[in-house]
């Protein structure tokens, strides 16, 4: 799994080889062409990508007198009424300016559409079906345009915003545009109304703030694993961020990686993504004088494959733009530098690309390079021959990499993971999912007679070596961890979530994972399938949650945890008075205490109602610190509570359920400890 330097290609004209600002790919009749553009007083070079060889120059075009000193260094292929156009950024233009593209990949006539309301000074351009979305630098507007049957454009709607990188994709029945702007640091998601073309902002500010992306320079999107993903490059934060784009436009972070001495995407300027038979490859480069290659997992995380550092022969100083394409059995990566002329050509072999597969029980790979993932249930992953990536599930996972250079990826919060054939110096153990882990010295590493045992917090990894002998830390990690640093994307999730306080609903609740559940806002949901590990997710502010289970039926236990919001003022001094009455053998003022009253009265959860409970409830009511926090407890709505007395408050939280195709519906009783209500 290594990047190979093949050479540097150039036209021989300094005008076309120096100062390349952007590259773009287009495929005609099964042949992929790369277009590079150099900006003012420059032009365009066209390269045909050829299997097993350097790209071949097929055409050049120097900018004509009408645009040469007004053209920017960006290029975007678009389709107008069936005609392929290579659109340019031309400051003086009133319409969309571009060159026709011939079926041979060569450049045709220069043309300009009718007037655009923002002019031709376009800093970013994207297309979905018959809608163009353009970021106009002069006016500071992002405008959507409908493409007419004759190729003309009608303005639909505008929003005030700037962007220098923009992508569009469809999620369910909705089209979304994602735009980022390095100067302002903004990353915006827009819902595109198919009927009117209107752009409406989806508020993802809170999500993006937690990631800390500084100076976003590029965004890429991909739809794979039945989900939609976007990847954002942050030059100022030296980061790559992966987020799932939900059907309602919400961004859900899944990974955030930082450049290290082992990678080459510091001050990242550009990204490229390509999917090949279910495998997604991500390439990044910037001012770190090199290129880094990742593979995207089904869980939306980046596994580091390789990094290539600039040499005297390559031209990777201060990378400005890059593109990646599949050409037969290899990935071809073309990279443009701010300082070095020409295009650096790198390749990565995908000749032995295997399957991407997950499941439980036994998951078998092939003799090729597979990516296998575990499940919520106990799983055995068998890679076989090839350079495999094996990813632990939440349940106990047993891994067999087989021959080849394998990468074993751990899952935080899982049951014990066992690797049975680790080849020191060849295989790699990747612990990037473990929060706050930066060095092997943080691990408890114990050599065993057959390999090693690794512990971190509550995580356990058992490694049995290929040779059957003991392993030292250097055998597993060498001089340290390879690849980037992965930071936590849910800052409240360090194995035990701490649900944010919010209001709830006292009494019976109808729970449905497909709808809003007002009583579960910001609650923590645990599901432990029979024979598997525990899944922990947080409900949103409307009580919606997604356990992320695969298709099928999973019986197990569902538990809900939720803290109390003092802002609701549901617990008062009158509650403390009722508990004090119960503790001395009296009824509450409304009559005999119900079992639910007794559960609520026992805020210490020690099984008896005493004056200490009354004191703590009073402290909660007046806002003083207390030894026990008020919280919500959730019981099976059909649970028999008839045996509960003030001296025997015993009950079970949670409920046995069967989740079918990731959907759960059930009835529960919610009780706020400390809050007594008349029966």
Coordinates of N, CA, C and O in Angstrom, one line a residue, residues 517-679:
X517 N -39.3 12.4 20.0 CA -39.8 11.9 21.3 C -39.5 13.0 22.3 O -38.4 13.1 22.8
X518 N -40.5 13.9 22.5 CA -40.2 15.0 23.4 C -39.7 14.7 24.8 O -38.9 15.5 25.3
X519 N -40.0 13.6 25.3 CA -39.5 13.2 26.6 C -38.1 12.8 26.7 O -37.5 12.6 27.7
X520 N -37.5 12.6 25.5 CA -36.1 12.1 25.4 C -35.1 13.1 24.9 O -34.0 12.8 24.5
X521 N -35.4 14.4 24.9 CA -34.5 15.4 24.4 C -33.2 15.3 25.1 O -33.1 15.3 26.3
X522 N -32.1 15.2 24.3 CA -30.7 15.1 24.8 C -30.4 13.9 25.7 O -29.5 13.9 26.5
X523 N -31.3 12.9 25.7 CA -31.1 11.8 26.5 C -30.0 10.9 25.9 O -29.7 10.9 24.7
X524 N -29.4 10.0 26.7 CA -28.5 9.0 26.3 C -29.2 7.7 26.1 O -29.9 7.2 27.1
X525 N -29.1 7.0 25.0 CA -29.8 5.8 24.7 C -28.7 4.7 24.6 O -27.7 4.8 23.9
X526 N -28.9 3.6 25.4 CA -28.1 2.5 25.4 C -28.9 1.3 24.9 O -30.0 1.0 25.3
X527 N -28.3 0.5 24.0 CA -28.9 -0.7 23.5 C -27.8 -1.8 23.6 O -26.8 -1.7 22.9
X528 N -28.1 -2.9 24.3 CA -27.2 -4.0 24.4 C -27.9 -5.2 23.8 O -28.8 -5.9 24.4
X529 N -27.6 -5.6 22.5 CA -28.2 -6.8 22.0 C -27.7 -8.1 22.7 O -26.6 -8.1 23.2
X530 N -28.5 -9.1 22.7 CA -28.2 -10.3 23.3 C -26.9 -10.9 22.7 O -26.9 -11.1 21.5
X531 N -25.9 -11.1 23.5 CA -24.6 -11.6 23.0 C -23.8 -10.6 22.3 O -22.8 -11.0 21.5
X532 N -24.0 -9.3 22.5 CA -23.2 -8.3 21.8 C -22.8 -7.2 22.7 O -23.0 -7.2 24.0
X533 N -22.1 -6.2 22.2 CA -21.7 -5.0 22.9 C -22.7 -4.0 23.0 O -23.7 -4.0 22.3
X534 N -22.5 -3.0 23.8 CA -23.5 -1.9 24.1 C -23.2 -0.7 23.1 O -22.1 -0.2 23.0
X535 N -24.3 -0.3 22.4 CA -24.3 0.9 21.6 C -24.8 2.0 22.4 O -25.8 1.9 23.1
X536 N -24.1 3.1 22.3 CA -24.5 4.4 23.1 C -24.6 5.5 22.1 O -23.7 5.8 21.4
X537 N -25.8 6.1 22.0 CA -26.0 7.3 21.2 C -26.8 8.3 22.0 O -27.4 8.0 23.0
X538 N -26.7 9.5 21.5 CA -27.4 10.6 22.1 C -28.6 11.1 21.3 O -28.5 11.2 20.1
X539 N -29.8 11.2 21.9 CA -30.9 11.8 21.2 C -30.7 13.3 21.0 O -30.0 14.0 21.7
X540 N -31.3 13.8 19.9 CA -31.1 15.3 19.6 C -32.1 16.0 20.5 O -32.8 15.5 21.4
X541 N -32.2 17.3 20.2 CA -33.1 18.2 21.1 C -34.6 17.9 20.9 O -35.4 18.4 21.6
X542 N -34.9 17.1 19.9 CA -36.3 16.7 19.7 C -36.5 15.2 20.1 O -37.6 14.6 19.9
X543 N -35.5 14.6 20.7 CA -35.6 13.2 21.1 C -35.4 12.2 20.1 O -35.7 11.0 20.3
X544 N -35.0 12.6 18.9 CA -34.7 11.6 17.8 C -33.4 10.9 18.0 O -32.4 11.6 18.5
X545 N -33.3 9.7 17.6 CA -32.0 9.0 17.8 C -31.9 7.9 16.7 O -32.9 7.4 16.2
X546 N -30.7 7.5 16.4 CA -30.4 6.4 15.4 C -29.4 5.5 16.0 O -28.2 5.9 16.2
X547 N -29.7 4.3 16.2 CA -28.8 3.3 16.8 C -27.8 2.8 15.8 O -26.8 2.2 16.1
X548 N -28.1 3.0 14.5 CA -27.1 2.6 13.5 C -27.0 1.1 13.3 O -25.9 0.6 12.9
X549 N -28.0 0.4 13.6 CA -28.0 -1.1 13.5 C -28.2 -1.5 12.0 O -28.9 -0.8 11.3
X550 N -27.6 -2.6 11.6 CA -27.9 -3.1 10.3 C -29.3 -3.7 10.2 O -30.0 -3.8 11.2
X551 N -29.7 -4.1 9.0 CA -31.0 -4.8 8.8 C -31.0 -6.1 9.5 O -30.0 -6.7 9.7
X552 N -32.2 -6.5 10.0 CA -32.4 -7.7 10.7 C -33.0 -7.4 12.1 O -33.3 -6.3 12.4
X553 N -33.2 -8.5 12.8 CA -33.9 -8.4 14.2 C -32.8 -8.6 15.2 O -32.0 -9.5 15.2
X554 N -32.8 -7.7 16.2 CA -31.9 -7.7 17.3 C -32.6 -7.6 18.6 O -33.0 -6.5 19.1
X555 N -32.8 -8.7 19.3 CA -33.4 -8.6 20.7 C -32.3 -8.2 21.7 O -31.1 -8.5 21.5
X556 N -32.7 -7.4 22.7 CA -31.7 -7.0 23.7 C -32.4 -6.0 24.7 O -33.6 -5.9 24.7
X557 N -31.6 -5.3 25.4 CA -32.1 -4.4 26.5 C -31.8 -3.0 26.1 O -30.7 -2.6 25.7
X558 N -32.9 -2.2 26.2 CA -32.8 -0.7 25.9 C -32.9 0.0 27.3 O -33.7 -0.2 28.1
X559 N -31.9 0.9 27.5 CA -31.9 1.8 28.7 C -31.7 3.2 28.3 O -31.1 3.5 27.2
X560 N -32.3 4.1 29.1 CA -32.3 5.5 28.8 C -31.8 6.3 30.0 O -32.2 6.0 31.1
X561 N -30.9 7.2 29.8 CA -30.3 8.0 30.9 C -30.5 9.5 30.5 O -30.3 9.9 29.4
X562 N -31.0 10.3 31.5 CA -31.3 11.7 31.2 C -31.2 12.5 32.5 O -31.8 12.1 33.6
X563 N -30.5 13.6 32.5 CA -30.4 14.5 33.7 C -31.5 15.5 33.7 O -32.3 15.7 32.8
X564 N -31.6 16.1 34.9 CA -32.6 17.1 35.2 C -32.2 18.5 34.9 O -31.1 18.9 35.2
X565 N -33.1 19.3 34.3 CA -32.9 20.7 34.0 C -33.5 21.5 35.1 O -34.7 21.5 35.3
X566 N -32.6 22.2 35.9 CA -33.1 23.0 37.0 C -34.0 24.2 36.4 O -34.8 24.7 37.2
X567 N -33.7 24.5 35.1 CA -34.5 25.6 34.6 C -36.0 25.3 34.5 O -36.8 26.2 34.5
X568 N -36.3 24.0 34.5 CA -37.7 23.6 34.4 C -38.5 23.9 35.8 O -39.7 23.9 35.8
X569 N -37.7 24.0 36.9 CA -38.3 24.2 38.2 C -39.4 23.2 38.6 O -40.3 23.4 39.3
X570 N -39.2 21.9 38.1 CA -40.2 20.9 38.4 C -40.0 20.4 39.8 O -41.0 19.8 40.4
X571 N -38.8 20.4 40.4 CA -38.6 20.0 41.7 C -38.6 21.2 42.6 O -37.9 22.2 42.4
X572 N -39.5 21.2 43.7 CA -39.7 22.3 44.6 C -39.6 21.9 46.0 O -39.5 20.7 46.3
X573 N -39.6 22.9 46.9 CA -39.6 22.6 48.3 C -40.8 21.7 48.8 O -40.7 21.0 49.7
X574 N -41.9 21.8 48.0 CA -43.1 21.0 48.4 C -42.8 19.5 48.2 O -43.3 18.7 48.9
X575 N -42.0 19.2 47.1 CA -41.6 17.8 46.9 C -40.8 17.3 48.1 O -41.0 16.2 48.6
X576 N -39.9 18.2 48.6 CA -39.1 17.8 49.8 C -40.0 17.5 51.0 O -39.8 16.6 51.8
X577 N -41.1 18.3 51.1 CA -42.0 18.1 52.3 C -42.7 16.8 52.1 O -42.9 16.1 53.1
X578 N -43.2 16.4 50.9 CA -43.9 15.2 50.7 C -42.9 14.0 51.1 O -43.4 13.0 51.7
X579 N -41.7 14.1 50.7 CA -40.7 13.0 51.0 C -40.5 12.9 52.5 O -40.4 11.8 53.1
X580 N -40.4 14.1 53.2 CA -40.2 14.1 54.6 C -41.4 13.4 55.3 O -41.2 12.6 56.2
X581 N -42.6 13.6 54.8 CA -43.8 13.0 55.4 C -43.7 11.5 55.2 O -44.0 10.7 56.1
X582 N -43.3 11.0 54.0 CA -43.2 9.6 53.7 C -42.2 9.0 54.6 O -42.4 7.9 55.1
X583 N -41.1 9.7 54.9 CA -40.0 9.1 55.6 C -40.3 8.9 57.1 O -39.7 8.0 57.8
X584 N -41.4 9.6 57.6 CA -41.8 9.4 59.0 C -43.1 8.6 59.1 O -43.8 8.6 60.1
X585 N -43.5 8.0 58.0 CA -44.7 7.1 58.0 C -46.0 7.8 57.6 O -47.0 7.1 57.8
X586 N -46.0 9.0 57.2 CA -47.2 9.7 56.8 C -47.4 9.6 55.3 O -46.4 9.4 54.5
X587 N -48.6 9.8 54.8 CA -48.9 9.9 53.4 C -48.6 11.3 52.9 O -48.6 12.3 53.7
X588 N -48.3 11.4 51.6 CA -48.3 12.8 51.0 C -49.6 13.5 51.2 O -50.6 12.8 51.6
X589 N -49.7 14.8 51.0 CA -50.9 15.5 51.3 C -52.1 15.1 50.5 O -53.3 15.3 50.8
X590 N -51.9 14.5 49.3 CA -53.0 14.0 48.5 C -53.5 12.6 48.8 O -54.4 12.2 48.2
X591 N -52.8 11.9 49.6 CA -53.2 10.6 50.0 C -52.1 9.6 49.9 O -50.9 10.0 49.8
X592 N -52.4 8.3 49.9 CA -51.3 7.3 49.9 C -50.4 7.4 48.7 O -50.8 7.8 47.6
X593 N -49.1 7.2 49.0 CA -48.1 7.3 48.0 C -48.2 6.1 47.0 O -48.3 5.0 47.4
X594 N -48.1 6.4 45.7 CA -48.1 5.4 44.7 C -46.7 4.8 44.6 O -45.7 5.4 45.0
X595 N -46.5 3.7 43.9 CA -45.2 3.2 43.7 C -44.3 4.2 42.9 O -43.1 4.3 43.3
X596 N -44.9 4.9 42.0 CA -44.1 5.9 41.3 C -43.7 7.0 42.2 O -42.5 7.5 42.0
X597 N -44.5 7.4 43.2 CA -44.1 8.4 44.2 C -42.9 7.9 45.0 O -42.0 8.7 45.2
X598 N -42.9 6.7 45.4 CA -41.9 6.1 46.2 C -40.6 6.1 45.4 O -39.5 6.3 46.0
X599 N -40.6 5.7 44.1 CA -39.4 5.7 43.3 C -38.9 7.1 43.2 O -37.7 7.4 43.3
X600 N -39.8 8.1 43.0 CA -39.3 9.5 42.9 C -38.8 10.0 44.2 O -37.8 10.9 44.2
X601 N -39.3 9.5 45.3 CA -38.8 10.0 46.6 C -37.4 9.5 47.0 O -36.7 10.2 47.7
X602 N -37.1 8.3 46.4 CA -35.8 7.8 46.8 C -34.7 8.3 45.8 O -34.2 7.6 45.0
X603 N -34.4 9.6 46.0 CA -33.4 10.2 45.1 C -32.0 9.7 45.3 O -31.2 9.7 44.4
X604 N -31.7 9.1 46.4 CA -30.4 8.5 46.7 C -30.3 7.2 46.0 O -29.2 6.6 45.9
X605 N -31.4 6.6 45.7 CA -31.5 5.3 45.0 C -30.8 4.2 45.9 O -30.1 3.3 45.4
X606 N -31.0 4.3 47.2 CA -30.4 3.3 48.1 C -31.5 2.3 48.6 O -31.2 1.4 49.4
X607 N -32.7 2.4 48.0 CA -33.8 1.4 48.3 C -34.7 1.8 49.4 O -35.7 1.1 49.7
X608 N -34.5 2.9 50.1 CA -35.4 3.3 51.2 C -35.6 4.8 51.1 O -34.7 5.6 50.6
X609 N -36.8 5.3 51.6 CA -37.1 6.7 51.6 C -36.8 7.2 53.0 O -37.4 6.8 54.0
X610 N -35.9 8.2 53.1 CA -35.5 8.7 54.5 C -35.4 10.2 54.4 O -35.6 10.8 53.4
X611 N -35.2 10.8 55.6 CA -35.1 12.2 55.7 C -33.9 12.8 54.8 O -33.9 13.9 54.4
X612 N -32.9 11.9 54.6 CA -31.8 12.3 53.7 C -32.3 12.6 52.3 O -31.8 13.6 51.7
X613 N -33.2 11.8 51.8 CA -33.8 12.1 50.5 C -34.5 13.4 50.5 O -34.3 14.2 49.6
X614 N -35.2 13.7 51.6 CA -35.9 15.0 51.7 C -34.9 16.2 51.7 O -35.1 17.2 51.0
X615 N -33.8 16.0 52.4 CA -32.8 17.1 52.4 C -32.2 17.3 51.1 O -32.0 18.5 50.6
X616 N -31.8 16.2 50.4 CA -31.2 16.4 49.1 C -32.2 17.0 48.1 O -31.8 17.9 47.3
X617 N -33.4 16.6 48.1 CA -34.4 17.2 47.2 C -34.6 18.7 47.5 O -34.7 19.5 46.6
X618 N -34.5 19.1 48.8 CA -34.6 20.5 49.1 C -33.4 21.2 48.5 O -33.5 22.4 48.0
X619 N -32.2 20.6 48.6 CA -31.0 21.3 48.1 C -31.1 21.5 46.6 O -30.7 22.5 46.0
X620 N -31.6 20.4 45.9 CA -31.8 20.6 44.4 C -32.8 21.7 44.1 O -32.6 22.5 43.2
X621 N -33.9 21.8 44.9 CA -35.0 22.7 44.7 C -34.4 24.2 44.8 O -34.9 25.1 44.0
X622 N -33.5 24.4 45.7 CA -33.0 25.8 45.9 C -31.7 26.0 45.2 O -31.1 27.1 45.4
X623 N -31.2 25.1 44.5 CA -30.0 25.3 43.7 C -28.7 25.1 44.4 O -27.7 25.5 43.9
X624 N -28.7 24.4 45.5 CA -27.5 24.1 46.2 C -26.8 22.8 45.7 O -27.5 21.9 45.3
X625 N -25.5 22.7 45.9 CA -24.9 21.4 45.5 C -25.4 20.3 46.4 O -25.7 20.5 47.6
X626 N -25.5 19.1 45.8 CA -26.0 18.0 46.6 C -25.2 16.7 46.3 O -24.5 16.7 45.3
X627 N -25.3 15.8 47.2 CA -24.5 14.5 47.0 C -25.0 13.7 45.9 O -24.3 12.8 45.4
X628 N -26.3 13.9 45.5 CA -26.9 13.1 44.5 C -27.6 14.0 43.5 O -28.3 14.9 43.9
X629 N -27.4 13.8 42.2 CA -28.1 14.6 41.2 C -29.5 14.1 40.9 O -29.7 12.9 40.9
X630 N -30.4 15.0 40.6 CA -31.7 14.6 40.2 C -31.6 14.1 38.7 O -30.8 14.6 37.9
X631 N -32.3 13.0 38.4 CA -32.3 12.5 37.1 C -33.6 11.8 36.8 O -34.4 11.5 37.7
X632 N -33.8 11.5 35.5 CA -34.9 10.8 35.1 C -34.6 9.3 35.0 O -33.5 8.9 34.7
X633 N -35.5 8.4 35.4 CA -35.4 7.0 35.3 C -36.5 6.5 34.4 O -37.6 7.1 34.4
X634 N -36.2 5.5 33.6 CA -37.2 5.0 32.6 C -37.4 3.5 32.9 O -36.4 2.7 32.9
X635 N -38.7 3.1 33.1 CA -39.0 1.8 33.4 C -40.0 1.2 32.3 O -40.6 2.0 31.6
X636 N -40.0 -0.1 32.2 CA -41.0 -0.8 31.4 C -42.4 -0.4 31.8 O -42.7 -0.5 33.0
X637 N -43.2 0.1 30.9 CA -44.5 0.6 31.2 C -45.4 -0.6 31.8 O -46.4 -0.3 32.5
X638 N -45.0 -1.8 31.5 CA -45.8 -3.0 32.0 C -45.1 -3.6 33.3 O -45.6 -4.7 33.7
X639 N -44.1 -2.9 33.8 CA -43.4 -3.5 35.0 C -44.4 -3.6 36.2 O -45.2 -2.7 36.4
X640 N -44.3 -4.6 37.0 CA -45.1 -4.8 38.2 C -44.4 -4.1 39.3 O -43.4 -4.5 39.8
X641 N -45.0 -3.0 39.8 CA -44.4 -2.1 40.9 C -45.2 -2.3 42.2 O -44.9 -1.6 43.1
X642 N -46.1 -3.3 42.2 CA -47.0 -3.4 43.4 C -46.2 -3.7 44.7 O -46.7 -3.5 45.8
X643 N -45.0 -4.3 44.6 CA -44.3 -4.7 45.8 C -43.5 -3.6 46.4 O -42.8 -3.8 47.4
X644 N -43.5 -2.4 45.8 CA -42.6 -1.3 46.3 C -43.2 -0.7 47.5 O -44.4 -0.4 47.6
X645 N -42.4 -0.5 48.6 CA -42.8 0.2 49.8 C -41.7 1.2 50.1 O -40.7 1.2 49.5
X646 N -42.0 2.0 51.1 CA -41.0 3.1 51.5 C -39.7 2.5 52.0 O -38.7 3.2 51.9
X647 N -39.7 1.3 52.5 CA -38.5 0.7 53.0 C -37.9 -0.3 52.0 O -36.9 -1.0 52.3
X648 N -38.6 -0.5 50.8 CA -38.1 -1.4 49.8 C -38.4 -0.9 48.4 O -39.4 -1.3 47.8
X649 N -37.6 0.1 48.0 CA -37.8 0.7 46.7 C -36.8 0.0 45.7 O -35.7 0.5 45.5
X650 N -37.3 -1.1 45.2 CA -36.5 -1.8 44.2 C -37.2 -1.9 42.9 O -38.4 -2.2 42.8
X651 N -36.5 -1.6 41.8 CA -37.1 -1.6 40.5 C -36.0 -1.8 39.4 O -34.8 -1.5 39.7
X652 N -36.3 -2.1 38.2 CA -35.4 -2.3 37.1 C -35.6 -1.2 36.1 O -36.7 -1.0 35.7
X653 N -34.5 -0.5 35.8 CA -34.6 0.4 34.6 C -34.4 -0.3 33.3 O -33.9 -1.4 33.3
X654 N -34.8 0.2 32.3 CA -34.6 -0.4 31.0 C -35.8 -1.3 30.6 O -36.7 -1.5 31.4
X655 N -35.7 -1.9 29.4 CA -36.8 -2.7 28.9 C -36.2 -3.7 27.9 O -35.3 -3.3 27.1
X656 N -36.8 -4.9 27.8 CA -36.4 -5.8 26.8 C -37.2 -5.5 25.5 O -38.4 -5.4 25.6
X657 N -36.4 -5.3 24.4 CA -37.1 -5.0 23.2 C -36.5 -5.8 22.1 O -35.4 -6.4 22.2
X658 N -37.1 -5.8 20.9 CA -36.5 -6.4 19.7 C -36.5 -5.3 18.6 O -37.6 -4.7 18.3
X659 N -35.3 -4.9 18.2 CA -35.2 -3.9 17.2 C -35.2 -4.5 15.8 O -34.3 -5.4 15.6
X660 N -36.1 -4.1 14.9 CA -36.2 -4.7 13.6 C -35.8 -3.6 12.6 O -36.4 -2.5 12.5
X661 N -34.8 -3.9 11.8 CA -34.3 -3.0 10.7 C -34.1 -1.6 11.3 O -34.5 -0.6 10.7
X662 N -33.4 -1.5 12.5 CA -33.0 -0.3 13.1 C -34.2 0.5 13.6 O -34.0 1.7 13.9
X663 N -35.3 -0.1 13.8 CA -36.5 0.7 14.3 C -37.0 0.0 15.6 O -37.1 -1.2 15.7
X664 N -37.2 0.8 16.6 CA -37.7 0.4 17.9 C -38.9 1.2 18.3 O -38.9 2.4 18.2
X665 N -40.0 0.5 18.7 CA -41.2 1.2 19.3 C -41.5 0.5 20.6 O -41.5 -0.8 20.6
X666 N -41.8 1.2 21.6 CA -42.1 0.6 22.9 C -42.7 1.7 23.8 O -42.7 2.9 23.5
X667 N -43.3 1.2 24.9 CA -43.9 2.1 25.9 C -43.1 2.0 27.2 O -42.7 0.9 27.6
X668 N -42.8 3.2 27.7 CA -42.0 3.3 29.0 C -42.7 4.3 29.9 O -43.5 5.1 29.5
X669 N -42.3 4.2 31.2 CA -42.7 5.1 32.2 C -41.5 5.9 32.6 O -40.5 5.4 33.0
X670 N -41.6 7.3 32.5 CA -40.5 8.1 32.9 C -40.8 8.8 34.3 O -41.9 9.3 34.5
X671 N -39.9 8.7 35.2 CA -40.1 9.3 36.5 C -38.9 10.2 36.8 O -37.7 9.8 36.7
X672 N -39.1 11.4 37.3 CA -38.1 12.3 37.7 C -37.8 12.2 39.1 O -38.7 12.5 40.0
X673 N -36.7 11.7 39.5 CA -36.3 11.5 40.9 C -36.3 12.8 41.6 O -35.7 13.8 41.2
X674 N -37.1 12.9 42.7 CA -37.2 14.2 43.4 C -38.5 14.9 43.2 O -38.8 15.9 43.9
X675 N -39.2 14.5 42.1 CA -40.4 15.2 41.8 C -41.6 14.3 42.0 O -41.8 13.3 41.3
X676 N -42.4 14.6 43.0 CA -43.6 13.8 43.4 C -44.9 14.4 42.9 O -45.1 15.6 43.1
X677 N -45.7 13.7 42.2 CA -46.9 14.1 41.6 C -48.1 13.3 42.1 O -47.9 12.1 42.3
X678 N -49.2 13.9 42.3 CA -50.4 13.1 42.7 C -50.7 12.0 41.7 O -50.5 12.1 40.5
X679 N -51.1 10.8 42.2 CA -51.3 9.7 41.4 C -52.6 9.9 40.6 O -53.5 10.6 41.0

